[in-house]
GROMACS .gro file of C-alpha atoms in nm:
model
  492
    1UNK     CA    1  -2.206   2.674   0.099
    2UNK     CA    2  -1.846   2.709   0.028
    3UNK     CA    3  -1.626   2.430  -0.153
    4UNK     CA    4  -1.547   2.127   0.058
    5UNK     CA    5  -1.185   2.172   0.219
    6UNK     CA    6  -0.953   1.886   0.079
    7UNK     CA    7  -0.931   1.718   0.422
    8UNK     CA    8  -1.275   1.737   0.588
    9UNK     CA    9  -1.333   1.645   0.935
   10UNK     CA   10  -1.664   1.451   0.978
   11UNK     CA   11  -1.879   1.413   1.302
   12UNK     CA   12  -2.133   1.083   1.307
   13UNK     CA   13  -2.402   1.119   1.522
   14UNK     CA   14  -2.657   0.817   1.589
   15UNK     CA   15  -2.974   1.090   1.510
   16UNK     CA   16  -3.219   0.874   1.699
   17UNK     CA   17  -3.027   0.816   2.032
   18UNK     CA   18  -2.878   1.204   1.990
   19UNK     CA   19  -3.210   1.327   1.987
   20UNK     CA   20  -3.356   1.116   2.283
   21UNK     CA   21  -3.063   1.223   2.514
   22UNK     CA   22  -3.140   1.590   2.389
   23UNK     CA   23  -3.537   1.577   2.519
   24UNK     CA   24  -3.427   1.398   2.856
   25UNK     CA   25  -3.180   1.729   2.900
   26UNK     CA   26  -3.418   1.961   2.796
   27UNK     CA   27  -3.722   1.773   2.905
   28UNK     CA   28  -3.947   1.802   2.633
   29UNK     CA   29  -3.957   1.580   2.311
   30UNK     CA   30  -3.712   1.745   2.057
   31UNK     CA   31  -3.694   1.625   1.649
   32UNK     CA   32  -3.456   1.773   1.446
   33UNK     CA   33  -3.599   2.117   1.384
   34UNK     CA   34  -3.630   2.198   1.761
   35UNK     CA   35  -3.255   2.121   1.856
   36UNK     CA   36  -3.177   2.427   2.078
   37UNK     CA   37  -2.896   2.669   1.914
   38UNK     CA   38  -2.645   2.569   2.164
   39UNK     CA   39  -2.635   2.227   2.055
   40UNK     CA   40  -2.559   2.323   1.712
   41UNK     CA   41  -2.275   2.609   1.836
   42UNK     CA   42  -2.115   2.344   2.035
   43UNK     CA   43  -2.091   2.092   1.739
   44UNK     CA   44  -1.951   2.383   1.522
   45UNK     CA   45  -1.703   2.483   1.792
   46UNK     CA   46  -1.511   2.177   1.760
   47UNK     CA   47  -1.443   2.283   1.404
   48UNK     CA   48  -1.624   1.996   1.187
   49UNK     CA   49  -1.642   2.013   0.797
   50UNK     CA   50  -1.956   1.787   0.822
   51UNK     CA   51  -2.203   1.626   1.047
   52UNK     CA   52  -2.322   1.280   0.956
   53UNK     CA   53  -2.681   1.228   1.069
   54UNK     CA   54  -2.666   0.802   1.087
   55UNK     CA   55  -3.005   0.671   1.055
   56UNK     CA   56  -3.256   0.936   0.952
   57UNK     CA   57  -3.477   0.714   0.687
   58UNK     CA   58  -3.771   0.549   0.752
   59UNK     CA   59  -3.734   0.225   0.996
   60UNK     CA   60  -3.904  -0.086   0.899
   61UNK     CA   61  -4.175  -0.249   1.120
   62UNK     CA   62  -4.153  -0.608   0.945
   63UNK     CA   63  -3.719  -0.560   1.012
   64UNK     CA   64  -3.833  -0.503   1.395
   65UNK     CA   65  -4.045  -0.825   1.378
   66UNK     CA   66  -3.734  -1.024   1.213
   67UNK     CA   67  -3.500  -0.881   1.447
   68UNK     CA   68  -3.678  -0.938   1.773
   69UNK     CA   69  -3.702  -1.326   1.677
   70UNK     CA   70  -3.305  -1.313   1.640
   71UNK     CA   71  -3.139  -1.489   1.951
   72UNK     CA   72  -2.800  -1.332   1.876
   73UNK     CA   73  -2.929  -0.989   1.824
   74UNK     CA   74  -3.115  -0.990   2.140
   75UNK     CA   75  -2.785  -1.098   2.329
   76UNK     CA   76  -2.626  -0.829   2.181
   77UNK     CA   77  -2.908  -0.579   2.298
   78UNK     CA   78  -2.882  -0.699   2.588
   79UNK     CA   79  -2.513  -0.704   2.639
   80UNK     CA   80  -2.510  -0.309   2.543
   81UNK     CA   81  -2.830  -0.231   2.777
   82UNK     CA   82  -2.892  -0.478   3.039
   83UNK     CA   83  -3.245  -0.356   3.126
   84UNK     CA   84  -3.331  -0.368   2.733
   85UNK     CA   85  -3.722  -0.393   2.632
   86UNK     CA   86  -3.883  -0.422   2.321
   87UNK     CA   87  -3.978  -0.066   2.288
   88UNK     CA   88  -3.587  -0.001   2.259
   89UNK     CA   89  -3.550  -0.163   1.908
   90UNK     CA   90  -3.660   0.087   1.660
   91UNK     CA   91  -3.508  -0.103   1.397
   92UNK     CA   92  -3.185  -0.105   1.203
   93UNK     CA   93  -3.112   0.227   0.999
   94UNK     CA   94  -2.966  -0.020   0.725
   95UNK     CA   95  -3.342  -0.186   0.695
   96UNK     CA   96  -3.458   0.102   0.486
   97UNK     CA   97  -3.866   0.103   0.456
   98UNK     CA   98  -3.810   0.443   0.234
   99UNK     CA   99  -3.563   0.697   0.176
  100UNK     CA  100  -3.801   0.933   0.354
  101UNK     CA  101  -3.686   1.099   0.706
  102UNK     CA  102  -3.878   0.922   0.967
  103UNK     CA  103  -4.139   1.096   1.146
  104UNK     CA  104  -4.003   1.015   1.503
  105UNK     CA  105  -3.728   1.253   1.398
  106UNK     CA  106  -3.945   1.521   1.248
  107UNK     CA  107  -3.988   1.411   0.879
  108UNK     CA  108  -3.794   1.590   0.561
  109UNK     CA  109  -3.923   1.925   0.695
  110UNK     CA  110  -3.717   1.912   1.014
  111UNK     CA  111  -3.433   1.759   0.832
  112UNK     CA  112  -3.423   2.071   0.609
  113UNK     CA  113  -3.435   2.300   0.910
  114UNK     CA  114  -3.145   2.123   1.052
  115UNK     CA  115  -2.929   2.153   0.716
  116UNK     CA  116  -2.999   2.500   0.734
  117UNK     CA  117  -2.891   2.558   1.055
  118UNK     CA  118  -2.588   2.366   1.012
  119UNK     CA  119  -2.514   2.551   0.696
  120UNK     CA  120  -2.531   2.881   0.892
  121UNK     CA  121  -2.281   2.737   1.042
  122UNK     CA  122  -2.050   2.620   0.767
  123UNK     CA  123  -2.122   2.254   0.849
  124UNK     CA  124  -2.222   2.025   0.566
  125UNK     CA  125  -2.489   1.739   0.583
  126UNK     CA  126  -2.384   1.360   0.528
  127UNK     CA  127  -2.673   1.102   0.488
  128UNK     CA  128  -2.676   0.726   0.463
  129UNK     CA  129  -2.749   0.537   0.155
  130UNK     CA  130  -2.770   0.161   0.143
  131UNK     CA  131  -2.726   0.049  -0.198
  132UNK     CA  132  -2.697  -0.329  -0.170
  133UNK     CA  133  -3.070  -0.384   0.001
  134UNK     CA  134  -3.366  -0.301   0.128
  135UNK     CA  135  -3.612  -0.369   0.411
  136UNK     CA  136  -3.914  -0.628   0.329
  137UNK     CA  137  -4.153  -0.384   0.335
  138UNK     CA  138  -4.003  -0.124   0.099
  139UNK     CA  139  -4.242  -0.074  -0.185
  140UNK     CA  140  -4.023  -0.203  -0.448
  141UNK     CA  141  -4.083  -0.549  -0.323
  142UNK     CA  142  -4.470  -0.520  -0.456
  143UNK     CA  143  -4.429  -0.271  -0.712
  144UNK     CA  144  -4.079  -0.391  -0.875
  145UNK     CA  145  -4.004  -0.751  -0.784
  146UNK     CA  146  -3.755  -0.735  -1.116
  147UNK     CA  147  -3.522  -0.544  -0.886
  148UNK     CA  148  -3.425  -0.810  -0.642
  149UNK     CA  149  -3.205  -1.096  -0.664
  150UNK     CA  150  -3.500  -1.391  -0.645
  151UNK     CA  151  -3.514  -1.743  -0.577
  152UNK     CA  152  -3.781  -2.039  -0.575
  153UNK     CA  153  -3.979  -2.211  -0.371
  154UNK     CA  154  -3.739  -2.466  -0.306
  155UNK     CA  155  -3.504  -2.239  -0.195
  156UNK     CA  156  -3.718  -2.091   0.037
  157UNK     CA  157  -3.776  -2.445   0.170
  158UNK     CA  158  -3.426  -2.559   0.172
  159UNK     CA  159  -3.250  -2.242   0.279
  160UNK     CA  160  -3.486  -2.047   0.525
  161UNK     CA  161  -3.213  -1.846   0.661
  162UNK     CA  162  -3.092  -1.708   0.287
  163UNK     CA  163  -3.421  -1.685   0.115
  164UNK     CA  164  -3.782  -1.498   0.223
  165UNK     CA  165  -4.123  -1.515   0.086
  166UNK     CA  166  -4.298  -1.194   0.027
  167UNK     CA  167  -4.631  -1.188  -0.155
  168UNK     CA  168  -4.620  -1.435  -0.500
  169UNK     CA  169  -4.229  -1.441  -0.477
  170UNK     CA  170  -3.898  -1.577  -0.294
  171UNK     CA  171  -3.627  -1.310  -0.253
  172UNK     CA  172  -3.283  -1.355  -0.145
  173UNK     CA  173  -3.168  -1.205   0.163
  174UNK     CA  174  -2.913  -0.947   0.159
  175UNK     CA  175  -2.585  -1.067   0.205
  176UNK     CA  176  -2.168  -1.017   0.230
  177UNK     CA  177  -2.030  -1.307   0.063
  178UNK     CA  178  -1.811  -1.358   0.356
  179UNK     CA  179  -2.088  -1.439   0.616
  180UNK     CA  180  -2.458  -1.579   0.650
  181UNK     CA  181  -2.731  -1.372   0.503
  182UNK     CA  182  -2.894  -1.088   0.705
  183UNK     CA  183  -3.221  -1.220   0.758
  184UNK     CA  184  -3.404  -0.879   0.791
  185UNK     CA  185  -3.335  -0.726   0.417
  186UNK     CA  186  -3.389  -0.829   0.048
  187UNK     CA  187  -3.098  -0.867  -0.200
  188UNK     CA  188  -3.131  -0.582  -0.466
  189UNK     CA  189  -2.979  -0.691  -0.842
  190UNK     CA  190  -2.710  -0.419  -0.904
  191UNK     CA  191  -2.743  -0.600  -1.283
  192UNK     CA  192  -3.076  -0.464  -1.337
  193UNK     CA  193  -3.119  -0.193  -1.551
  194UNK     CA  194  -3.428  -0.072  -1.410
  195UNK     CA  195  -3.310  -0.085  -1.053
  196UNK     CA  196  -3.008   0.142  -1.196
  197UNK     CA  197  -3.216   0.397  -1.296
  198UNK     CA  198  -3.416   0.382  -0.992
  199UNK     CA  199  -3.129   0.403  -0.792
  200UNK     CA  200  -3.022   0.733  -0.969
  201UNK     CA  201  -3.373   0.828  -0.908
  202UNK     CA  202  -3.354   0.816  -0.541
  203UNK     CA  203  -2.989   0.940  -0.468
  204UNK     CA  204  -3.099   1.222  -0.661
  205UNK     CA  205  -3.359   1.254  -0.424
  206UNK     CA  206  -3.153   1.230  -0.140
  207UNK     CA  207  -2.914   1.474  -0.278
  208UNK     CA  208  -3.162   1.750  -0.259
  209UNK     CA  209  -3.167   1.693   0.115
  210UNK     CA  210  -2.777   1.712   0.177
  211UNK     CA  211  -2.452   1.749   0.063
  212UNK     CA  212  -2.293   1.382   0.037
  213UNK     CA  213  -2.385   1.031   0.106
  214UNK     CA  214  -2.203   0.741   0.306
  215UNK     CA  215  -2.270   0.454   0.109
  216UNK     CA  216  -2.302   0.125   0.316
  217UNK     CA  217  -2.074  -0.171   0.200
  218UNK     CA  218  -1.983   0.028  -0.166
  219UNK     CA  219  -1.766  -0.265  -0.261
  220UNK     CA  220  -2.063  -0.529  -0.277
  221UNK     CA  221  -2.206  -0.351  -0.585
  222UNK     CA  222  -1.877  -0.381  -0.799
  223UNK     CA  223  -1.981  -0.573  -1.082
  224UNK     CA  224  -1.688  -0.873  -1.035
  225UNK     CA  225  -1.781  -0.872  -0.673
  226UNK     CA  226  -2.152  -0.894  -0.751
  227UNK     CA  227  -2.048  -1.154  -1.012
  228UNK     CA  228  -1.871  -1.370  -0.764
  229UNK     CA  229  -2.111  -1.305  -0.522
  230UNK     CA  230  -2.454  -1.433  -0.702
  231UNK     CA  231  -2.353  -1.590  -1.040
  232UNK     CA  232  -2.630  -1.675  -1.243
  233UNK     CA  233  -2.895  -1.530  -1.008
  234UNK     CA  234  -2.784  -1.205  -1.107
  235UNK     CA  235  -2.793  -1.238  -1.473
  236UNK     CA  236  -2.549  -1.092  -1.729
  237UNK     CA  237  -2.296  -0.858  -1.607
  238UNK     CA  238  -2.349  -0.540  -1.788
  239UNK     CA  239  -2.087  -0.349  -1.959
  240UNK     CA  240  -2.064  -0.050  -1.713
  241UNK     CA  241  -1.992  -0.067  -1.335
  242UNK     CA  242  -2.275   0.044  -1.103
  243UNK     CA  243  -2.072   0.326  -0.973
  244UNK     CA  244  -1.977   0.427  -1.294
  245UNK     CA  245  -2.338   0.473  -1.399
  246UNK     CA  246  -2.482   0.597  -1.090
  247UNK     CA  247  -2.193   0.865  -0.990
  248UNK     CA  248  -2.182   1.051  -1.266
  249UNK     CA  249  -2.560   1.067  -1.335
  250UNK     CA  250  -2.587   1.280  -0.969
  251UNK     CA  251  -2.268   1.471  -1.032
  252UNK     CA  252  -2.440   1.627  -1.378
  253UNK     CA  253  -2.658   1.840  -1.108
  254UNK     CA  254  -2.494   1.818  -0.806
  255UNK     CA  255  -2.121   1.900  -0.871
  256UNK     CA  256  -1.991   1.963  -0.518
  257UNK     CA  257  -2.196   1.632  -0.385
  258UNK     CA  258  -1.971   1.405  -0.185
  259UNK     CA  259  -1.985   1.025  -0.222
  260UNK     CA  260  -1.809   0.825   0.092
  261UNK     CA  261  -1.749   0.450   0.069
  262UNK     CA  262  -1.750   0.208   0.341
  263UNK     CA  263  -1.500  -0.030   0.183
  264UNK     CA  264  -1.303  -0.314   0.279
  265UNK     CA  265  -1.094  -0.614   0.095
  266UNK     CA  266  -0.836  -0.391  -0.022
  267UNK     CA  267  -1.124  -0.235  -0.331
  268UNK     CA  268  -1.058   0.150  -0.196
  269UNK     CA  269  -0.830   0.232  -0.494
  270UNK     CA  270  -1.110   0.062  -0.752
  271UNK     CA  271  -1.395   0.248  -0.561
  272UNK     CA  272  -1.183   0.572  -0.596
  273UNK     CA  273  -1.149   0.520  -0.981
  274UNK     CA  274  -1.491   0.449  -1.017
  275UNK     CA  275  -1.603   0.799  -0.861
  276UNK     CA  276  -1.580   0.810  -0.463
  277UNK     CA  277  -1.440   1.112  -0.303
  278UNK     CA  278  -1.332   0.930  -0.002
  279UNK     CA  279  -1.304   0.542   0.109
  280UNK     CA  280  -1.272   0.412   0.462
  281UNK     CA  281  -0.950   0.340   0.570
  282UNK     CA  282  -1.009  -0.011   0.748
  283UNK     CA  283  -0.662  -0.136   0.709
  284UNK     CA  284  -0.521   0.195   0.919
  285UNK     CA  285  -0.712   0.139   1.168
  286UNK     CA  286  -0.627  -0.236   1.164
  287UNK     CA  287  -0.300  -0.158   1.199
  288UNK     CA  288  -0.334   0.093   1.465
  289UNK     CA  289  -0.477  -0.162   1.697
  290UNK     CA  290  -0.286  -0.451   1.621
  291UNK     CA  291   0.026  -0.370   1.446
  292UNK     CA  292   0.322  -0.130   1.540
  293UNK     CA  293   0.442   0.173   1.443
  294UNK     CA  294   0.651   0.046   1.127
  295UNK     CA  295   0.288  -0.111   0.989
  296UNK     CA  296   0.138   0.214   1.026
  297UNK     CA  297   0.420   0.394   0.827
  298UNK     CA  298   0.442   0.164   0.562
  299UNK     CA  299   0.074   0.212   0.536
  300UNK     CA  300   0.154   0.613   0.513
  301UNK     CA  301   0.386   0.541   0.224
  302UNK     CA  302   0.143   0.477  -0.046
  303UNK     CA  303   0.056   0.737  -0.304
  304UNK     CA  304  -0.038   1.069  -0.172
  305UNK     CA  305  -0.348   1.115  -0.407
  306UNK     CA  306  -0.461   0.781  -0.290
  307UNK     CA  307  -0.444   0.877   0.079
  308UNK     CA  308  -0.607   1.205   0.060
  309UNK     CA  309  -0.904   1.015  -0.050
  310UNK     CA  310  -0.913   0.791   0.231
  311UNK     CA  311  -1.119   0.822   0.573
  312UNK     CA  312  -0.947   0.791   0.877
  313UNK     CA  313  -1.093   0.689   1.198
  314UNK     CA  314  -1.059   0.520   1.568
  315UNK     CA  315  -1.417   0.440   1.607
  316UNK     CA  316  -1.748   0.447   1.414
  317UNK     CA  317  -2.094   0.284   1.456
  318UNK     CA  318  -1.931  -0.045   1.313
  319UNK     CA  319  -1.641  -0.072   1.536
  320UNK     CA  320  -1.599  -0.092   1.900
  321UNK     CA  321  -1.523   0.224   2.098
  322UNK     CA  322  -1.179   0.364   2.122
  323UNK     CA  323  -1.205   0.391   2.497
  324UNK     CA  324  -1.280   0.053   2.550
  325UNK     CA  325  -1.011  -0.075   2.289
  326UNK     CA  326  -0.709   0.143   2.318
  327UNK     CA  327  -0.517   0.187   2.633
  328UNK     CA  328  -0.586   0.525   2.763
  329UNK     CA  329  -0.236   0.656   2.646
  330UNK     CA  330  -0.290   0.487   2.330
  331UNK     CA  331  -0.600   0.600   2.235
  332UNK     CA  332  -0.483   0.970   2.255
  333UNK     CA  333  -0.149   0.895   2.045
  334UNK     CA  334  -0.396   0.708   1.793
  335UNK     CA  335  -0.635   1.017   1.833
  336UNK     CA  336  -0.354   1.271   1.740
  337UNK     CA  337  -0.254   1.052   1.432
  338UNK     CA  338  -0.606   1.019   1.268
  339UNK     CA  339  -0.655   1.408   1.318
  340UNK     CA  340  -0.369   1.502   1.143
  341UNK     CA  341  -0.311   1.276   0.881
  342UNK     CA  342  -0.432   1.384   0.519
  343UNK     CA  343  -0.760   1.259   0.377
  344UNK     CA  344  -1.095   1.296   0.563
  345UNK     CA  345  -1.106   1.245   0.936
  346UNK     CA  346  -1.420   1.065   1.090
  347UNK     CA  347  -1.508   1.129   1.494
  348UNK     CA  348  -1.832   0.905   1.629
  349UNK     CA  349  -2.052   1.110   1.866
  350UNK     CA  350  -1.950   0.969   2.233
  351UNK     CA  351  -1.606   0.962   2.141
  352UNK     CA  352  -1.487   1.252   2.256
  353UNK     CA  353  -1.660   1.202   2.618
  354UNK     CA  354  -1.480   0.847   2.633
  355UNK     CA  355  -1.772   0.645   2.569
  356UNK     CA  356  -1.701   0.250   2.600
  357UNK     CA  357  -2.031   0.092   2.525
  358UNK     CA  358  -2.101   0.021   2.164
  359UNK     CA  359  -2.420   0.057   2.091
  360UNK     CA  360  -2.624  -0.197   1.841
  361UNK     CA  361  -2.768   0.047   1.578
  362UNK     CA  362  -3.112  -0.078   1.624
  363UNK     CA  363  -3.128   0.048   1.988
  364UNK     CA  364  -3.288   0.386   2.041
  365UNK     CA  365  -3.131   0.406   2.378
  366UNK     CA  366  -2.815   0.359   2.555
  367UNK     CA  367  -2.699   0.296   2.890
  368UNK     CA  368  -2.554   0.623   3.094
  369UNK     CA  369  -2.186   0.659   3.104
  370UNK     CA  370  -1.967   0.883   3.312
  371UNK     CA  371  -1.819   1.184   3.078
  372UNK     CA  372  -1.399   1.132   3.084
  373UNK     CA  373  -1.345   1.497   3.150
  374UNK     CA  374  -0.994   1.455   3.088
  375UNK     CA  375  -1.018   1.307   2.770
  376UNK     CA  376  -1.269   1.567   2.656
  377UNK     CA  377  -1.041   1.825   2.749
  378UNK     CA  378  -0.750   1.649   2.535
  379UNK     CA  379  -1.017   1.657   2.247
  380UNK     CA  380  -1.070   2.016   2.299
  381UNK     CA  381  -0.734   2.101   2.250
  382UNK     CA  382  -0.651   1.855   2.006
  383UNK     CA  383  -0.969   1.953   1.768
  384UNK     CA  384  -0.880   2.342   1.844
  385UNK     CA  385  -0.535   2.306   1.722
  386UNK     CA  386  -0.683   2.073   1.412
  387UNK     CA  387  -0.944   2.355   1.309
  388UNK     CA  388  -0.664   2.549   1.159
  389UNK     CA  389  -0.691   2.564   0.775
  390UNK     CA  390  -0.364   2.422   0.727
  391UNK     CA  391  -0.508   2.093   0.848
  392UNK     CA  392  -0.794   2.131   0.634
  393UNK     CA  393  -0.653   2.237   0.311
  394UNK     CA  394  -0.262   2.226   0.334
  395UNK     CA  395  -0.017   1.998   0.209
  396UNK     CA  396   0.092   1.693   0.371
  397UNK     CA  397   0.406   1.506   0.375
  398UNK     CA  398   0.547   1.211   0.571
  399UNK     CA  399   0.900   1.283   0.714
  400UNK     CA  400   1.213   1.049   0.688
  401UNK     CA  401   1.371   0.966   1.020
  402UNK     CA  402   1.666   0.798   1.164
  403UNK     CA  403   1.803   0.655   1.455
  404UNK     CA  404   2.132   0.501   1.567
  405UNK     CA  405   2.321   0.149   1.522
  406UNK     CA  406   2.271   0.100   1.922
  407UNK     CA  407   1.935   0.275   1.942
  408UNK     CA  408   1.666   0.131   1.722
  409UNK     CA  409   1.378   0.265   1.913
  410UNK     CA  410   1.313   0.528   1.644
  411UNK     CA  411   1.138   0.252   1.437
  412UNK     CA  412   0.851   0.353   1.680
  413UNK     CA  413   0.842   0.716   1.573
  414UNK     CA  414   0.587   0.812   1.364
  415UNK     CA  415   0.627   1.190   1.201
  416UNK     CA  416   0.455   1.406   0.926
  417UNK     CA  417   0.420   1.768   0.834
  418UNK     CA  418   0.196   2.027   0.691
  419UNK     CA  419   0.240   2.324   0.518
  420UNK     CA  420  -0.012   2.600   0.388
  421UNK     CA  421   0.167   2.935   0.271
  422UNK     CA  422   0.330   3.076   0.563
  423UNK     CA  423   0.187   2.779   0.822
  424UNK     CA  424   0.419   2.512   0.931
  425UNK     CA  425   0.317   2.221   1.166
  426UNK     CA  426   0.518   1.890   1.252
  427UNK     CA  427   0.379   1.605   1.398
  428UNK     CA  428   0.605   1.368   1.598
  429UNK     CA  429   0.433   1.051   1.755
  430UNK     CA  430   0.595   0.748   1.958
  431UNK     CA  431   0.373   0.466   1.843
  432UNK     CA  432   0.506   0.231   2.145
  433UNK     CA  433   0.469   0.189   2.511
  434UNK     CA  434   0.842   0.246   2.553
  435UNK     CA  435   1.024   0.557   2.535
  436UNK     CA  436   1.182   0.601   2.172
  437UNK     CA  437   1.422   0.874   2.027
  438UNK     CA  438   1.494   0.970   1.691
  439UNK     CA  439   1.573   1.232   1.433
  440UNK     CA  440   1.343   1.394   1.224
  441UNK     CA  441   1.410   1.514   0.915
  442UNK     CA  442   1.159   1.791   0.824
  443UNK     CA  443   1.152   1.830   0.445
  444UNK     CA  444   1.134   2.204   0.403
  445UNK     CA  445   1.437   2.384   0.243
  446UNK     CA  446   1.351   2.730   0.369
  447UNK     CA  447   1.381   2.617   0.703
  448UNK     CA  448   1.776   2.651   0.654
  449UNK     CA  449   1.952   2.974   0.763
  450UNK     CA  450   1.717   3.052   1.009
  451UNK     CA  451   1.636   2.972   1.394
  452UNK     CA  452   1.288   2.867   1.457
  453UNK     CA  453   1.032   2.845   1.770
  454UNK     CA  454   0.849   2.528   1.805
  455UNK     CA  455   0.531   2.547   1.985
  456UNK     CA  456   0.385   2.221   2.075
  457UNK     CA  457   0.033   2.281   2.090
  458UNK     CA  458  -0.085   2.006   2.313
  459UNK     CA  459   0.132   2.007   2.586
  460UNK     CA  460   0.222   2.376   2.595
  461UNK     CA  461   0.593   2.343   2.570
  462UNK     CA  462   0.852   2.572   2.350
  463UNK     CA  463   1.211   2.501   2.173
  464UNK     CA  464   1.408   2.662   1.975
  465UNK     CA  465   1.610   2.456   1.713
  466UNK     CA  466   1.832   2.528   1.423
  467UNK     CA  467   1.665   2.502   1.072
  468UNK     CA  468   1.954   2.360   0.939
  469UNK     CA  469   1.956   2.080   1.187
  470UNK     CA  470   1.601   1.996   1.150
  471UNK     CA  471   1.652   1.993   0.755
  472UNK     CA  472   1.943   1.793   0.737
  473UNK     CA  473   2.052   1.598   1.019
  474UNK     CA  474   1.726   1.620   1.120
  475UNK     CA  475   1.528   1.718   1.483
  476UNK     CA  476   1.610   1.542   1.773
  477UNK     CA  477   1.302   1.405   1.975
  478UNK     CA  478   1.274   1.199   2.253
  479UNK     CA  479   0.933   1.072   2.382
  480UNK     CA  480   0.768   0.891   2.641
  481UNK     CA  481   0.524   0.613   2.579
  482UNK     CA  482   0.262   0.677   2.356
  483UNK     CA  483   0.376   1.028   2.383
  484UNK     CA  484   0.320   1.354   2.120
  485UNK     CA  485   0.463   1.675   1.957
  486UNK     CA  486   0.209   1.902   1.797
  487UNK     CA  487   0.441   2.147   1.686
  488UNK     CA  488   0.356   2.491   1.538
  489UNK     CA  489   0.687   2.603   1.369
  490UNK     CA  490   0.734   3.023   1.338
  491UNK     CA  491   1.080   3.191   1.238
  492UNK     CA  492   1.278   3.388   1.516
   0.00000   0.00000   0.00000
């Protein structure tokens, strides 16, 4: 497998649901080793650098039983799947019983077969790792109770929503400090030395099966965060942080292995410093959903080395579907933005087809939805263009822009460019419901003294412009609401 690109594009697949629907399509049960070649070819045709098979590990029967007693979850299940039945709940993929590929998906051999097929197409494989907690029936619960944050009989009696009895012990349920405890998982103790070594062993085993991991709620394991969350229950804070212990140990053997952090609370920089290759850019998502173009642009003024290690997205399994969240035209503008920005890019299976129902991760089945063929065609054009190496290994720069005293609409324009060897690309987006005009300064001195052809790869339009004007005064653009240019530049 070749070296990872600087700016990889990752495709998240809900593995259980995807296989079920392929089985219906081909009228036979399928596991990961039995997926027809044309389905892998269809994924490869979009130019993805990696596939994230979300939810391959063994699901927990104990977790399923707990979730079926949770009225809030059952309401979510029925909201997404009106004809929900108990058989549809196969358990949360983040309530891991064992880090062994579930037999329903074909087990470890089937995953290995799928990985080989993906590698033949130049596609890497990403899997989940859940560092904060495990299922109540995970082997560690009986074999290594010292790995967990523990409580007392009084805790279980007085706060049953936050503590659970298992065998002779009482364990804290897993939690995010800003929300109630998750009732189906037990909290691991990030400060426990034996646990850290067990985690290294576990991740080493995972690293034999894939090319990278997406680490669920990675910031919860930072020493300072964990200490604030659990206090004296966690014991003495170690000198070394959790991730600075785990990541280098894995990299000794797997140098190209990628660590991706699901991260919030402005802790992305700290996680990058502790060894993560990429961290979720939730703030960009929030600014694109709720903010204006200037908020987005200011976010993109951060240090380029920081931005290059972010993961840009407009949906994933934790967020609402983009087609249900954004207006039709805004969703397209946002898609152009995230797929042409620096850093890693994440697309979610169903996003291209315009699915609107956000499916709870517990469910093996989702409702039928009509494919938005117009949106799918748009994504086809966009992905074909961003398949080019300049977007995967090139150099990205934010462009300056200007307007006029009597026309401030330029503030609604986003613009950036890519360069690699002789390739040049310019992206201009009107991120607003009203028309906007601006002069976009293209920051390449080699533009001067030549006339350039600008091919818009989304609309098919072609323009000829002076390099001197683009470099100095700026390229004049006039874009309707949510409209975009994705220009290739070639000298005439």
